[in-house]
Coordinates of C-alpha atoms in Angstrom, one line a residue:
M29 CA 13.4 -2.5 185.1
S30 CA 15.5 -5.3 186.6
A31 CA 15.9 -9.0 186.2
H32 CA 16.4 -11.4 189.1
A33 CA 18.3 -14.6 188.7
P34 CA 17.8 -16.5 191.9
A35 CA 17.7 -19.9 190.2
L36 CA 21.3 -19.4 189.1
D37 CA 22.5 -19.3 192.6
H38 CA 21.8 -22.8 193.6
G39 CA 24.9 -25.0 193.5
H40 CA 26.2 -23.8 190.2
D41 CA 29.2 -22.2 191.9
D42 CA 30.3 -25.7 192.9
H43 CA 30.3 -26.8 189.2
A44 CA 34.1 -26.7 188.9
H45 CA 34.5 -28.8 192.0
H46 CA 32.1 -31.6 191.1
H47 CA 33.4 -32.1 187.5
K48 CA 37.1 -32.6 187.0
Q49 CA 37.9 -31.0 183.7
T50 CA 40.4 -32.5 181.3
F51 CA 42.7 -30.4 179.1
I52 CA 40.2 -30.8 176.2
T53 CA 37.1 -29.7 178.1
K54 CA 38.9 -26.8 179.8
Y55 CA 41.0 -25.3 177.1
I56 CA 39.5 -26.5 173.8
F57 CA 35.9 -27.4 173.9
S58 CA 35.1 -25.1 176.8
T59 CA 31.7 -23.7 177.5
D60 CA 33.0 -21.1 180.0
H61 CA 32.6 -17.6 178.6
K62 CA 36.0 -16.5 180.1
M63 CA 37.9 -19.3 178.2
I64 CA 36.0 -18.7 175.0
S65 CA 36.9 -15.0 175.2
R66 CA 40.6 -16.0 175.4
Q67 CA 40.1 -18.3 172.4
Y68 CA 38.6 -15.4 170.4
L69 CA 41.4 -13.1 171.4
I70 CA 44.3 -15.4 170.6
T71 CA 42.8 -16.4 167.3
G72 CA 42.1 -12.7 166.5
I73 CA 45.7 -11.8 167.3
F74 CA 47.0 -14.6 165.1
M75 CA 44.8 -13.5 162.2
G76 CA 45.7 -9.8 162.8
F77 CA 49.4 -10.5 162.4
I78 CA 48.7 -12.3 159.1
G79 CA 46.6 -9.3 157.9
I80 CA 49.3 -6.8 158.9
A81 CA 52.0 -8.9 157.2
M82 CA 50.0 -8.8 154.0
S83 CA 49.6 -5.0 154.2
L84 CA 53.4 -4.7 154.6
L85 CA 54.0 -6.8 151.5
F86 CA 51.8 -4.7 149.3
R87 CA 53.1 -1.5 150.8
M88 CA 56.7 -2.5 149.8
Q89 CA 55.5 -3.1 146.3
L90 CA 53.8 0.3 146.2
A91 CA 56.9 2.1 147.5
W92 CA 59.4 0.3 145.3
P93 CA 57.5 -1.1 142.3
G94 CA 59.2 -3.8 140.4
E95 CA 62.1 -4.1 142.9
K96 CA 63.4 -7.5 144.0
F97 CA 62.8 -8.6 147.6
A98 CA 63.9 -12.0 148.9
I99 CA 61.0 -12.0 151.3
F100 CA 58.6 -11.8 148.4
E101 CA 60.0 -15.0 147.0
V102 CA 60.0 -16.7 150.4
L103 CA 56.4 -15.8 151.3
L104 CA 54.7 -15.7 147.9
G105 CA 56.6 -18.5 146.0
K106 CA 55.5 -18.7 142.4
W107 CA 53.7 -15.3 142.7
A108 CA 57.0 -13.6 143.1
P109 CA 59.5 -15.1 140.6
D110 CA 63.1 -13.9 141.4
G111 CA 61.7 -11.8 144.2
V112 CA 59.5 -9.5 142.0
M113 CA 55.8 -9.4 143.0
D114 CA 53.5 -10.7 140.2
P115 CA 50.7 -8.2 139.5
S116 CA 48.1 -11.0 139.8
I117 CA 48.8 -11.5 143.5
Y118 CA 48.7 -7.8 144.5
L119 CA 44.9 -7.5 144.5
S120 CA 44.6 -10.8 146.3
L121 CA 46.8 -9.5 149.1
V122 CA 44.7 -6.4 149.3
T123 CA 41.5 -8.5 149.3
I124 CA 42.5 -11.0 152.0
H125 CA 44.1 -8.2 154.1
G126 CA 40.8 -6.2 154.2
T127 CA 38.7 -9.3 154.8
I128 CA 40.8 -10.6 157.7
M129 CA 41.1 -7.2 159.4
V130 CA 37.4 -6.2 159.1
F131 CA 35.8 -9.5 159.9
F132 CA 38.2 -11.8 161.6
V133 CA 40.1 -9.3 163.8
L134 CA 37.9 -6.2 164.3
T135 CA 34.5 -8.0 164.4
A136 CA 35.2 -11.4 165.9
G137 CA 38.5 -10.6 167.6
L138 CA 37.2 -7.5 169.3
S139 CA 33.5 -8.1 169.9
G140 CA 33.9 -11.8 170.4
T141 CA 36.6 -11.4 173.0
F142 CA 35.1 -8.6 175.1
S143 CA 31.4 -9.4 174.7
N144 CA 32.2 -12.9 176.0
L145 CA 34.4 -11.8 178.8
L146 CA 32.4 -8.8 180.1
I147 CA 28.7 -9.4 179.6
P148 CA 28.3 -12.1 182.2
L149 CA 30.8 -10.5 184.6
Q150 CA 29.5 -7.0 184.4
I151 CA 25.7 -7.8 184.6
G152 CA 26.2 -10.4 187.4
A153 CA 25.5 -13.7 185.5
R154 CA 27.1 -17.1 186.0
D155 CA 27.7 -17.5 182.3
M156 CA 26.1 -16.8 178.9
A157 CA 22.5 -17.9 178.3
S158 CA 23.8 -20.9 176.4
G159 CA 27.4 -22.1 177.0
F160 CA 27.0 -24.7 174.3
L161 CA 26.0 -22.2 171.6
N162 CA 28.8 -19.9 172.7
M163 CA 31.3 -22.7 172.2
V164 CA 29.8 -23.5 168.8
S165 CA 30.0 -19.9 167.7
Y166 CA 33.8 -19.8 168.5
W167 CA 34.5 -23.1 166.6
L168 CA 32.5 -21.8 163.6
F169 CA 34.7 -18.7 163.7
F170 CA 37.8 -20.9 164.0
L171 CA 36.6 -23.0 161.0
S172 CA 35.9 -19.9 158.9
S173 CA 39.5 -18.7 159.7
I174 CA 41.0 -22.0 158.5
I175 CA 38.9 -21.9 155.3
M176 CA 40.0 -18.3 154.6
L177 CA 43.7 -19.1 155.2
S178 CA 43.5 -22.3 153.1
S179 CA 42.5 -20.1 150.1
L180 CA 46.1 -18.7 150.2
F181 CA 47.4 -22.1 149.1
V182 CA 45.1 -22.7 146.2
E183 CA 46.9 -23.1 142.8
S184 CA 45.0 -20.3 141.1
G185 CA 45.5 -18.0 144.1
P186 CA 43.2 -16.5 146.7
A187 CA 40.2 -14.2 146.0
A188 CA 41.1 -11.0 144.2
A189 CA 38.0 -8.9 143.8
G190 CA 38.7 -6.5 146.8
W191 CA 37.2 -7.2 150.2
T192 CA 33.9 -6.0 148.8
I193 CA 34.0 -8.8 146.1
Y194 CA 32.0 -6.8 143.6
P195 CA 30.7 -8.7 140.6
P196 CA 31.2 -9.3 137.7
L197 CA 34.8 -10.0 138.7
S198 CA 33.7 -12.2 141.6
A199 CA 30.8 -13.8 139.8
L200 CA 32.6 -15.2 136.8
P201 CA 35.2 -17.9 137.6
E202 CA 36.6 -17.5 134.1
S203 CA 37.3 -13.8 134.4
I204 CA 40.6 -14.1 136.2
P205 CA 42.4 -17.2 137.8
A206 CA 41.8 -15.9 141.3
A207 CA 38.0 -15.9 140.7
G208 CA 38.1 -19.7 140.7
L209 CA 38.5 -21.9 143.8
G210 CA 40.0 -19.1 145.9
M211 CA 36.9 -17.0 145.5
T212 CA 34.7 -20.0 146.3
L213 CA 36.6 -20.6 149.5
W214 CA 36.2 -16.9 150.4
L215 CA 32.4 -17.3 150.0
V216 CA 32.2 -20.5 152.0
S217 CA 34.4 -19.0 154.8
M218 CA 32.2 -15.9 155.0
A219 CA 29.0 -18.0 155.2
V220 CA 30.5 -20.0 158.1
F221 CA 31.7 -16.7 159.7
I222 CA 28.2 -15.2 159.6
A223 CA 26.7 -18.3 161.2
S224 CA 29.2 -17.9 164.0
S225 CA 28.4 -14.2 164.4
L226 CA 24.6 -14.7 164.5
L227 CA 24.9 -17.4 167.2
G228 CA 27.1 -15.2 169.3
S229 CA 24.9 -12.1 168.8
L230 CA 21.7 -13.9 169.8
N231 CA 23.5 -15.3 172.9
Y232 CA 24.6 -11.8 173.9
I233 CA 21.2 -10.3 173.5
V234 CA 19.4 -13.0 175.5
T235 CA 22.0 -12.9 178.2
V236 CA 21.7 -9.1 178.7
I237 CA 17.9 -9.2 178.7
N238 CA 17.4 -12.2 180.9
L239 CA 20.3 -12.8 183.2
R240 CA 21.0 -9.4 184.9
T241 CA 21.5 -9.7 188.7
K242 CA 19.1 -8.2 191.2
G243 CA 19.2 -4.4 191.0
M244 CA 21.0 -4.3 187.6
S245 CA 18.4 -2.2 185.8
M246 CA 19.1 -1.1 182.2
T247 CA 20.1 2.4 183.4
R248 CA 22.7 0.9 185.7
L249 CA 24.4 -1.1 183.0
P250 CA 28.0 0.0 182.2
L251 CA 28.3 1.6 178.8
T252 CA 30.4 -1.4 177.7
I253 CA 27.3 -3.6 178.0
W254 CA 25.1 -1.1 176.2
A255 CA 27.7 -1.1 173.3
F256 CA 27.9 -4.9 173.1
F257 CA 24.2 -5.3 173.4
V258 CA 23.4 -2.8 170.6
T259 CA 26.2 -4.2 168.4
A260 CA 24.7 -7.7 168.7
I261 CA 21.3 -6.3 167.6
I262 CA 22.9 -4.6 164.5
G263 CA 24.6 -7.9 163.7
V264 CA 21.3 -9.9 163.8
V265 CA 19.6 -7.3 161.6
S266 CA 22.3 -6.8 158.9
F267 CA 24.5 -10.0 158.7
P268 CA 21.7 -12.1 157.1
V269 CA 21.5 -9.7 154.2
L270 CA 25.1 -10.6 153.4
V271 CA 24.1 -14.2 153.4
S272 CA 21.5 -13.5 150.7
A273 CA 24.1 -11.6 148.7
V274 CA 26.6 -14.4 148.9
L275 CA 23.9 -17.0 148.1
L276 CA 22.9 -15.2 144.9
L277 CA 26.6 -14.8 144.0
I278 CA 27.1 -18.5 144.4
M279 CA 24.1 -19.2 142.1
D280 CA 25.5 -16.8 139.5
R281 CA 28.9 -18.5 139.7
S282 CA 27.8 -22.1 139.7
F283 CA 24.2 -22.4 138.4
G284 CA 24.0 -20.1 135.4
T285 CA 21.6 -17.5 137.0
S286 CA 21.9 -13.7 136.2
F287 CA 21.2 -11.8 139.4
Y288 CA 24.3 -9.7 139.1
L289 CA 25.3 -10.2 135.4
S290 CA 24.2 -8.8 132.1
D291 CA 25.7 -8.2 128.7
I292 CA 29.1 -9.6 129.6
Y293 CA 31.8 -10.2 127.0
I294 CA 35.0 -12.3 127.7
G295 CA 37.6 -12.5 125.0
G296 CA 35.2 -11.1 122.5
E297 CA 32.6 -13.8 123.2
V298 CA 29.2 -12.7 124.6
L299 CA 28.0 -14.7 127.6
H300 CA 24.4 -15.8 128.0
N301 CA 23.8 -13.7 131.0
S302 CA 21.2 -10.9 130.8
G303 CA 18.9 -8.9 133.0
G304 CA 21.1 -8.8 136.1
S305 CA 22.7 -5.8 137.8
P306 CA 26.0 -5.6 139.8
V307 CA 24.4 -2.6 141.5
L308 CA 22.0 -5.0 143.2
F309 CA 25.0 -6.7 144.9
E310 CA 26.3 -3.3 146.0
H311 CA 22.9 -2.6 147.7
L312 CA 22.9 -6.0 149.5
F313 CA 26.6 -5.8 150.4
W314 CA 26.6 -2.3 151.8
F315 CA 23.4 -2.9 153.8
L316 CA 25.7 -5.0 155.9
G317 CA 28.9 -3.1 155.0
H318 CA 28.0 0.2 156.6
P319 CA 26.4 -1.2 159.8
E320 CA 29.6 -3.4 159.9
V321 CA 31.6 -0.2 160.5
Y322 CA 29.7 0.3 163.8
I323 CA 29.7 -3.4 164.6
V324 CA 33.5 -2.9 164.7
L325 CA 33.5 0.6 166.3
L326 CA 30.7 0.5 168.9
P327 CA 32.4 -2.2 171.1
A328 CA 35.7 -0.1 171.0
L329 CA 33.7 3.0 172.0
G330 CA 32.1 1.2 174.9
I331 CA 35.5 -0.1 176.1
T332 CA 36.8 3.5 175.9
S333 CA 33.9 4.8 177.9
E334 CA 34.7 2.5 180.8
I335 CA 38.4 3.0 180.7
I336 CA 38.3 6.8 180.4
A337 CA 35.8 7.1 183.4
T338 CA 37.9 4.7 185.5
N339 CA 41.2 6.4 184.8
S340 CA 39.8 10.0 185.0
R341 CA 38.4 9.1 188.5
K342 CA 35.2 10.9 187.4
P343 CA 31.7 9.8 186.5
I344 CA 31.3 9.5 182.8
F345 CA 29.8 12.7 181.4
G346 CA 26.2 12.4 180.1
Y347 CA 25.5 8.7 180.6
R348 CA 22.0 8.9 179.2
A349 CA 23.2 10.9 176.2
M350 CA 25.9 8.3 175.6
V351 CA 23.3 5.5 175.6
A352 CA 21.0 7.6 173.3
S353 CA 24.0 8.2 170.9
I354 CA 24.7 4.4 170.8
L355 CA 21.0 3.8 169.9
A356 CA 21.0 6.6 167.4
I357 CA 24.2 5.4 165.7
A358 CA 22.7 1.9 165.5
F359 CA 19.6 3.1 163.8
L360 CA 21.2 5.6 161.4
S361 CA 24.0 3.2 160.4
T362 CA 21.3 0.9 158.8
I363 CA 19.9 3.7 156.5
V364 CA 23.0 5.3 155.1
W365 CA 24.5 2.4 153.0
G366 CA 23.9 4.3 149.7
H367 CA 26.7 6.8 150.4
H368 CA 29.1 4.0 149.2
M369 CA 27.4 4.1 145.9
F370 CA 27.4 7.8 144.8
V371 CA 29.3 7.0 141.6
S372 CA 27.2 3.9 140.7
G373 CA 24.7 6.0 138.6
M374 CA 22.4 6.7 141.6
N375 CA 19.5 9.1 141.1
P376 CA 20.8 12.5 142.3
F377 CA 17.7 13.0 144.5
L378 CA 18.3 9.6 146.2
G379 CA 22.0 10.7 146.6
S380 CA 20.8 13.8 148.5
V381 CA 18.7 11.6 150.8
F382 CA 21.7 9.5 151.7
T383 CA 23.9 12.6 152.1
F384 CA 21.4 13.9 154.6
T385 CA 21.2 10.7 156.7
T386 CA 25.0 10.4 156.5
L387 CA 25.6 13.9 157.8
L388 CA 23.0 13.2 160.5
I389 CA 25.1 10.5 162.0
A390 CA 27.7 13.1 162.9
I391 CA 25.4 14.3 165.7
P392 CA 25.5 11.2 167.9
S393 CA 29.2 10.7 167.0
G394 CA 29.9 14.3 168.1
V395 CA 28.0 13.7 171.3
K396 CA 30.3 10.8 172.1
A397 CA 33.5 12.7 171.3
F398 CA 32.3 15.7 173.4
N399 CA 31.4 13.5 176.3
Y400 CA 34.8 11.8 176.3
I401 CA 36.6 15.1 176.3
T402 CA 34.4 16.5 179.1
T403 CA 35.0 13.4 181.2
L404 CA 38.8 13.9 180.7
W405 CA 38.5 17.6 181.5
K406 CA 39.9 18.3 185.0
G407 CA 40.1 14.6 185.8
N408 CA 42.7 13.0 188.0
L409 CA 44.1 11.2 184.9
Q410 CA 45.9 7.9 185.4
M411 CA 48.0 7.5 182.3
N412 CA 48.4 3.7 182.0
P413 CA 48.6 2.0 178.5
G414 CA 44.9 1.3 178.5
M415 CA 44.1 5.0 179.1
L416 CA 46.6 6.1 176.4
F417 CA 45.0 3.9 173.8
S418 CA 41.5 5.1 174.8
I419 CA 42.6 8.7 174.4
G420 CA 44.2 7.7 171.1
L421 CA 40.8 6.3 170.0
V422 CA 39.1 9.6 170.7
S423 CA 41.8 11.4 168.6
T424 CA 41.5 9.1 165.6
F425 CA 37.7 8.9 165.9
I426 CA 37.6 12.7 165.5
T427 CA 40.2 13.1 162.8
G428 CA 38.9 10.2 160.8
G429 CA 35.3 11.3 161.3
L430 CA 35.9 14.8 160.0
T431 CA 36.9 13.4 156.6
G432 CA 33.7 11.4 156.6
I433 CA 31.8 14.7 156.1
I434 CA 33.5 15.1 152.8
L435 CA 32.9 11.5 151.7
G436 CA 29.3 11.6 152.9
D437 CA 28.5 14.5 150.5
S438 CA 27.6 13.1 147.1
T439 CA 29.1 16.1 145.2
L440 CA 32.4 16.0 147.0
D441 CA 32.7 12.2 147.1
I442 CA 32.8 12.0 143.3
N443 CA 36.1 13.7 143.3
V444 CA 37.9 11.5 145.8
H445 CA 36.0 8.2 145.4
D446 CA 38.3 5.2 145.0
T447 CA 41.4 7.3 145.8
Y448 CA 43.7 7.0 148.8
F449 CA 41.5 9.6 150.5
V450 CA 39.0 6.9 151.2
V451 CA 41.7 4.5 152.4
A452 CA 42.9 7.2 154.9
H453 CA 39.4 7.9 156.1
F454 CA 38.2 4.4 156.9
H455 CA 41.5 3.2 158.3
L456 CA 41.5 6.1 160.8
V457 CA 37.9 6.2 161.8
M458 CA 37.3 2.4 161.8
G459 CA 40.5 0.4 161.5
I460 CA 42.9 2.3 163.8
S461 CA 40.2 3.4 166.2
A462 CA 38.9 -0.1 166.7
L463 CA 42.4 -1.5 167.1
Y464 CA 43.1 1.1 169.8
G465 CA 39.9 -0.1 171.5
L466 CA 41.1 -3.7 171.2
F467 CA 44.5 -2.8 172.7
A468 CA 43.0 -0.6 175.4
G469 CA 40.7 -3.5 176.4
V470 CA 43.5 -6.0 176.5
Y471 CA 45.7 -3.8 178.7
H472 CA 42.8 -3.0 181.0
W473 CA 41.2 -6.4 181.4
F474 CA 44.3 -8.6 181.0
P475 CA 44.3 -9.3 184.8
K476 CA 40.7 -10.5 184.5
M477 CA 41.5 -12.7 181.6
F478 CA 44.6 -14.3 183.0
E479 CA 43.9 -14.7 186.7
G480 CA 45.4 -11.5 188.0
K481 CA 48.5 -11.3 185.9
M482 CA 49.5 -7.8 184.8
M483 CA 51.1 -6.7 181.5
N484 CA 54.4 -4.8 181.5
K485 CA 53.5 -1.1 181.7
N486 CA 56.7 0.2 180.2
L487 CA 56.4 -2.1 177.1
G488 CA 52.8 -0.8 176.9
Y489 CA 54.0 2.8 176.7
L490 CA 56.5 1.9 174.0
H491 CA 53.8 0.1 172.1
F492 CA 51.4 3.0 172.3
W493 CA 53.7 5.9 171.3
V494 CA 55.3 4.2 168.3
T495 CA 51.8 2.9 167.2
A496 CA 50.2 6.3 167.6
I497 CA 52.9 8.3 165.8
G498 CA 53.3 5.6 163.1
S499 CA 49.5 5.4 162.4
Y500 CA 49.2 9.1 161.7
A501 CA 52.4 8.9 159.6
I502 CA 50.9 6.2 157.5
F503 CA 47.3 7.5 157.0
F504 CA 47.5 11.3 157.3
P505 CA 49.6 11.7 154.1
M506 CA 47.1 9.5 152.3
H507 CA 44.6 12.2 152.5
F508 CA 46.8 14.4 150.3
I509 CA 47.8 11.9 147.7
G510 CA 44.1 11.0 147.5
M511 CA 43.2 14.6 146.9
A512 CA 45.9 14.6 144.2
G513 CA 43.9 11.8 142.5
L514 CA 46.1 8.7 143.3
P515 CA 43.8 5.7 142.8
R516 CA 43.7 2.9 145.4
R517 CA 44.3 -0.8 144.6
Y518 CA 46.7 -0.1 141.7
Y519 CA 49.7 -2.4 141.7
S520 CA 52.0 0.4 140.4
N521 CA 51.5 4.0 139.4
T522 CA 54.7 4.2 137.3
A523 CA 52.6 4.2 134.1
F524 CA 51.2 7.6 135.0
P525 CA 53.8 10.4 134.9
Y526 CA 51.3 12.7 136.7
F527 CA 51.9 10.6 139.9
D528 CA 55.7 10.6 139.8
D529 CA 55.9 13.4 142.3
L530 CA 53.9 11.3 144.8
A531 CA 56.4 8.4 144.8
D532 CA 58.4 9.7 147.7
V533 CA 55.3 10.0 149.8
N534 CA 54.5 6.4 149.2
V535 CA 58.1 5.5 150.3
M536 CA 57.6 7.5 153.5
I537 CA 54.2 5.8 154.2
T538 CA 55.7 2.4 153.7
I539 CA 58.7 3.1 156.0
A540 CA 56.2 4.2 158.7
A541 CA 54.1 1.1 158.1
L542 CA 57.2 -1.2 158.5
V543 CA 58.1 0.5 161.8
T544 CA 54.5 0.5 163.1
G545 CA 54.1 -3.2 162.1
A546 CA 57.4 -4.1 163.8
V547 CA 56.4 -2.5 167.2
Q548 CA 53.3 -4.8 167.3
L549 CA 55.9 -7.6 168.0
V550 CA 56.5 -5.7 171.3
F551 CA 52.8 -6.1 172.1
L552 CA 53.0 -9.8 171.1
Y553 CA 55.9 -10.4 173.4
N554 CA 54.3 -8.5 176.3
F555 CA 51.1 -10.4 175.8
F556 CA 52.4 -13.9 175.8
H557 CA 55.2 -13.3 178.3
S558 CA 52.8 -11.7 180.8
M559 CA 50.3 -14.6 180.2
F560 CA 52.8 -17.0 181.8
Y561 CA 55.2 -14.8 183.8
G562 CA 53.3 -11.6 184.5
K563 CA 53.3 -10.2 188.1
I564 CA 50.1 -10.9 190.0
G565 CA 48.3 -7.6 190.7
A566 CA 45.7 -6.5 193.2
K567 CA 42.2 -7.9 193.0
N568 CA 40.9 -4.6 191.6
P569 CA 44.1 -3.0 190.2
W570 CA 42.4 0.0 188.5
R571 CA 40.1 0.7 191.5
S572 CA 37.0 0.2 189.3
N573 CA 33.3 0.0 190.2
T574 CA 32.0 -2.7 187.9
L575 CA 31.2 -6.2 189.1
E576 CA 33.9 -8.1 187.3
W577 CA 36.4 -6.9 189.8
T578 CA 34.5 -8.5 192.7
T579 CA 35.4 -12.0 191.5
E580 CA 38.6 -13.8 192.6
H581 CA 41.7 -14.1 190.5
K582 CA 41.2 -17.8 190.1
H583 CA 38.7 -18.6 187.4
I584 CA 35.8 -20.8 188.4
H585 CA 33.0 -21.9 186.0
G586 CA 30.3 -19.7 187.6
N587 CA 32.3 -16.6 188.3
W588 CA 31.4 -16.1 192.0
E589 CA 32.1 -18.6 194.8
G590 CA 28.9 -17.8 196.7
A591 CA 25.8 -15.8 195.9
I592 CA 25.9 -13.3 193.0
P593 CA 26.4 -9.8 194.2
H594 CA 23.4 -7.4 194.0
V595 CA 23.6 -4.0 192.5
Y596 CA 22.6 -0.8 194.3
R597 CA 24.0 2.0 192.1
W598 CA 25.2 2.9 188.6
A599 CA 28.8 2.0 187.4
Y600 CA 30.3 5.5 187.6
D601 CA 30.4 6.6 191.2
Y602 CA 33.9 7.9 191.1
S603 CA 35.1 10.6 193.5
K604 CA 31.5 10.9 194.9
L605 CA 31.5 13.0 198.1
N606 CA 29.3 12.3 201.1
E607 CA 27.2 15.4 201.5
D608 CA 27.3 15.3 205.4
E609 CA 31.1 14.9 205.6
D610 CA 33.9 16.4 203.6
D611 CA 35.0 13.0 202.4
Y612 CA 34.1 10.3 199.8
V613 CA 31.1 8.0 200.3
I614 CA 33.5 5.4 201.5
A615 CA 36.1 7.3 203.5
G616 CA 39.4 7.7 201.8
Q617 CA 38.3 5.7 198.7
D618 CA 37.5 7.6 195.5
Y619 CA 35.4 4.9 194.0
T620 CA 32.2 3.1 195.2
P621 CA 31.6 -0.4 193.6
Q622 CA 28.1 -1.2 192.3
N623 CA 27.6 -3.9 194.9
I624 CA 28.0 -1.4 197.8
P625 CA 24.5 -0.4 199.2
L626 CA 23.6 3.3 199.4
Q627 CA 25.0 4.9 202.6
E628 CA 22.9 6.7 205.1
N629 CA 21.5 9.9 203.6
E630 CA 23.2 9.1 200.2
E631 CA 21.2 9.7 197.1
E632 CA 21.8 7.8 193.9
M633 CA 23.2 10.0 191.2
N634 CA 20.6 11.3 188.7
H635 CA 22.4 10.3 185.5

């Protein structure tokens, strides 16, 4: 199964020479997938630092409740009189932190960056199927970011119903001040964000199906492309459901309907709403919310597959099993949403069904973890920063995934639901793992994004080790305070003497968070300094097989100067020996790029 694209070869490579680009058309309203990937990445990094800063603020409040901090007054203004955080802003910080990190950093920042950068380059295409729609998808993402950030400056405060925005808190503007304009801006921002995501996803799907170069069959696609392709399909299936949830919520808020509301009392006064159910919102939200975990995680796993194989100098172990596991995860992720709702009054039989499907997803996840470890086993490991973050992802994916077995069991989940055990689980298995994938991808493909420049390797090592140790220091203890019953999203636990013994643990977690947050500034410096002053590396610095490394350092709108290279082999011919001679297929070279024809008497690997 292969797709030919001869029509794309005619003259398009001269595009950059015929049309002199202005600053506006090259850097702002660009239709070039490589520039759009940079726009996604830089916007995602900016949003990420805002999200991290918010988490450090509320961690300081948790560690030292009621203490005065000058930075609170500087950053929070009226919400921190005399430097003491007002309880009403605490949940807003938690809400916007979660929203920014899940959607704006780990969905758009990760998938938007690397899907845009790698899909055309790795499948041998001039650009995305629609450069214009690609540009529109980025600017809708940028607009949604602006709307979300603008809610921070609303007089009544930003949304404060948790990133899951459960009604009735989010459905009644009169319930709390933050349920007013701030909540409305949250809903508008997410509607624009979903439009951006759908445009991007449709573009990715069409590009992979229709624009593969000659010889690039589906079984020769790098695992990165499989991951981006399946992620886009999940997004198209599940994101529209959140649109419907948001639309019904807007109608409850503004037009007097009762989709999610029934028998509500405010200040002793009964409201007119009847017949609705907040559990309906939970079903609609989590039908996106659980696939969203894998919309975030699958691109990171795809990136890790590529980097581990390249830096182990070995073929990826079990290519077809890896593809099958991606497809299985995509399917199963859409039928397990109910495990977020075990304490909502769900029928116990239905709970057992969701328990079964949830535990089933451990099989393809285990396949991926096993195949990563087997690829690393006895490999000639190249320990650069990208490789370290990839191995770190395997570690957090396993440790975070193991606790998912507990939360996926309806009887065990009841005991730790809405405690810090849940926070520890999803931050490790989704948040930290996906961030590791993002960092690994940036270190690995930085030369391809910024015309051959390399990031500083020593600063990368510092960034990895402090981040890796710090992340476990933050989230590992949360499992234990969660099992002790400490509830999440509480502004302070001083009202409960039972939790006094856990106060020191919260202090330790917060100190680890401050150190880990600070070391991200090292990454920020390394990123922007290398962008302008980084040393130019080799054309193929990691000695990789995929097609993106056949392009020149200098970006052109069309990727290749001449004809698009054809593909003759899969992407993982590392350390492949020539059977007739005691040497590699290409003598003295332990990798064979995809555009190298099969040598005499060479057989394509049966992967």
